[in-house]
Amino acid sequence: MTRRHKLLTSLTSRASENEKTIDIQNDRLMDEAFAKSFATICTIFSSAQCDEFIHPEYLSRFYYVLQQGLRFYSGDEQRSQAIIESILLHSEDIFRINLRGINMLIPLYLEPIEYYLNIDVQTYISNNLGLAKGVNNASIIRDRFIRIRLKSIQILMSIISLPFHYEHLEQHLFEDYLEKSHDVQTTTKKTFSEYRLKIVPLLLIALQTEQDVVNAQYLFGTIRLACSLTAHHERQQDQTDDSHQDHAAQYLRHAVLSICEKGTNDSQLFLAALDTLISIVTDPICKLPIDVWKNVLKRLCTFIDTQLHRSPKDHTREMHSTCVATYNTLITLIIERPTLLDDYENLFKLCEIIELGISGEKAQSSDRLVFKKEKEFHPASQRVAEAAEYLMFVLFEHKAVLHLKNDICRNGLDESTFENLMESSPFKYFAVNGNTLFAMNELPINLNNGLPAVILLCRGLFGKNVWTLNFRHDPISNPSIQLNKSCERLVSENGKTSSPRISNNHTDQKEKILITHGIKNERAKSELSIPTLNSIIKRDEENLNLFRALKVKQIPVEEQAIERSHIYDEKLSPECKPLESQDSFESIRLFLSHHGFCSLDSMDYLKNGKHWNDSKPFDRFQTRIQLLDSTAENFFDDIKKLDKTSPILYCTGQIFYLKKHQYTILESFENMETPEELNPAFLKMVSQFGSVVEVKRHCGWTGSSETSWKTVSSSHSNTNPQTKTICEIDGYDSILYWVDLTTEMAFYLPHNFSMNHPSPEMRILIVWLEEFRDDLDSVLPAQEPSSKFRDISIIGIHPLKNHLFRISLNANAQRMQSACASIPLIDGMVVPLNILSFFLRQAVNTLSRRKRLEDSQSSQTAYSLRKTRITKIIEKYQNRTDNSEEFFQNIFFLSTQKQTTNTESTTRSNPMVIVQS
């Protein structure tokens, strides 16, 4: 009996365990069934077309189901969590498809989103690991949590503009209709602005707990949108309320520092962080204290230093790409925030990483002090060295004044511009240091108030500069210097000299002040960072006091020596007579001599065609000059090819407008002929892309290499621009142009489109979609798949009924090894109209920079291309001669070619305009 009783007991316990197991399995199956049912209904409504009519009865029941599903029921936590997660995983589009009344669900979604963005992945795994058993449960749970956070970020990206768009609009809560009678007046009223205080800080919290690379990039883009929205809101508040506190600057500070800290973990994440920083620093509305950008500059310099000091086996193409992108970010940073260069510490850090990028090591290392003449050049790669040289160029050329954003024709001058000023003398061409071309000519004296001057066209690795250089005995900035009357000579009409009358009248002194020739050259920001003499007096006060004491003792000794010399010197010195005034000058010889190009060693190498030996310290620091033969065939053709090589990044955006029931961009060309039928928001967006310029009068980038970077004749440049219609901005007649010191951009609305485009650059299409498309590639003309599709990125803009705009990107715009290669725009983002044009322009710029960074092996940078062409010109047209007389006749203007001085020209204004690019 005992054995039978034990057997029955064991069978009963096994049966109860099986029943519990079956119950648990049934519960899990029920939970999965509930979750799938909620996922299905969310997918059905989220897939609705933007203009599709849905009966209010269906919408109300759908909203009620979501309200019940988003609740967290105590006692049934597992099922509630499964349903909430299922809803979040299938609701990323629900707030951007024009569903009526959907905004009342915002507070219901925010509560679970806040929960999942506040916890980290380890906490989530530990809370859910016991719910399932298996070998790979931890990785499965981790992947699910990452997808939930991604969908939550995408939902926030859809609704973050609503609090700023509606702001004080009263929000009706779902519970007010369910739990209270319609006759009862609700006591709690909420506005959309309350969501702003909840969503904006939540993004920074989510960034701190985020561990996935893709999610972090989406957070970068969403935070970037939040920064602009917050800054615009603060500016509006400042205009209405003077006592309003500036919360935007504080939020921007935390956002920038968080992005810098988060972005160093992964190369693609770091590139996204750099794009975000560039987007923020170039936004004029996002103002931050200079100490924040100083911190950013320090971190970027530290990153480059750390990367380039890694072991050789860790140096990869991807790592070098991040270093190049960091150098480019520093360039943008010092251009947009030039006050950074006022700090000696910032300038020192920049010089250190420039030196590290060019030579491969720093002079002031921890091991020893390396002098420049002993340094060996071993850069990490040629790309890194070029990026460092570009930063050095901008650092020492960037002016203390505002940069010339309006000077769109800064490289539009060449030799033909000065033909009417020159009589018969041609330009002389020289090659300096093997990487710079000088084109020099003497300006006629009668055009320059009787003073010698040189016109210099300097074609270097980073562009073309045009200067006029005057030769004076006294600095033009100090006209108060008393001239030595005994040395003044005037040239009379018959060529004889006569002594002027001495007068003490102030009017005579004023007449002798020289008229300035052109515009004064501004000092660079790097010059202003050098400490002044007065700033270091306190530091060396002790040494200065010692010097003063020595000076007091030395003065009497020197005075006694001078007196003794007068006593013993009985021979009277003859009167010093001034030299005769010259009416002809060899200005080019003066320029080359004054700047060290005509040293004895340089002339010897130039005359005999010797090669410089870089291994010798003396040869390394000698100025190297070579004479070029401009009379050779095809010389000026090669010069023009060099001028048509842009030194900065250029990119193009083609704009299209697709109405309803139009399916490809080929159907959109006729829409521009009737602008009154277009959406007014589209016209406003287009007008904010840039300035309207005519292609024939424009010397910058026009969207086509055939019509870009040309010399504009004076007849065209002096013509007043006419008002253009939107139909005329087609790329042939006119374009919309935008430029800064690093980028020039052209936008236009083409009248035709071909897949076979000869340019190797990425083609970026901006398509306005009145009817939303899931597949943006379908708007392209039907054609066989080819590599041309790879070079076409499409940015779609769909206007929503709430007057916000949904952004969509094709797969190509997101393919470049990054989820967000077009920051600040991200697929699915909803933005207002006031920042739409600015974000689009930045997105075009980001896509172009990413494309060039990705294709660094197959395509040359502007720097390397210009360097190659300059080297070929030097090798092809170098003038080698053994005859010294012939050599000097070629290199200098003959003194026998006198230029008559026109005395009347001293009172005539100078028609010459100095242009410095």
PDB file of C-alpha atoms in Angstrom, residues 54-67 99-102:
ATOM      1  CA  ILE A  54     -10.926  56.666 -42.804  1.00  0.00           C
ATOM      2  CA  HIS A  55     -14.352  56.683 -41.259  1.00  0.00           C
ATOM      3  CA  PRO A  56     -14.414  58.354 -37.808  1.00  0.00           C
ATOM      4  CA  GLU A  57     -16.052  55.241 -36.360  1.00  0.00           C
ATOM      5  CA  TYR A  58     -13.005  53.155 -37.243  1.00  0.00           C
ATOM      6  CA  LEU A  59     -10.603  55.780 -35.976  1.00  0.00           C
ATOM      7  CA  SER A  60     -12.391  56.134 -32.645  1.00  0.00           C
ATOM      8  CA  ARG A  61     -12.364  52.380 -32.043  1.00  0.00           C
ATOM      9  CA  PHE A  62      -8.730  52.186 -33.077  1.00  0.00           C
ATOM     10  CA  TYR A  63      -7.793  54.947 -30.660  1.00  0.00           C
ATOM     11  CA  TYR A  64      -9.737  53.250 -27.894  1.00  0.00           C
ATOM     12  CA  VAL A  65      -7.899  49.968 -28.528  1.00  0.00           C
ATOM     13  CA  LEU A  66      -4.564  51.787 -28.346  1.00  0.00           C
ATOM     14  CA  GLN A  67      -5.610  53.539 -25.149  1.00  0.00           C
ATOM     15  CA  LEU A  99      -4.726  60.639 -39.051  1.00  0.00           C
ATOM     16  CA  ARG A 100      -7.395  62.916 -37.611  1.00  0.00           C
ATOM     17  CA  GLY A 101      -7.301  63.300 -33.851  1.00  0.00           C
ATOM     18  CA  ILE A 102      -4.154  61.235 -33.445  1.00  0.00           C
TER      19      ILE A 102
END
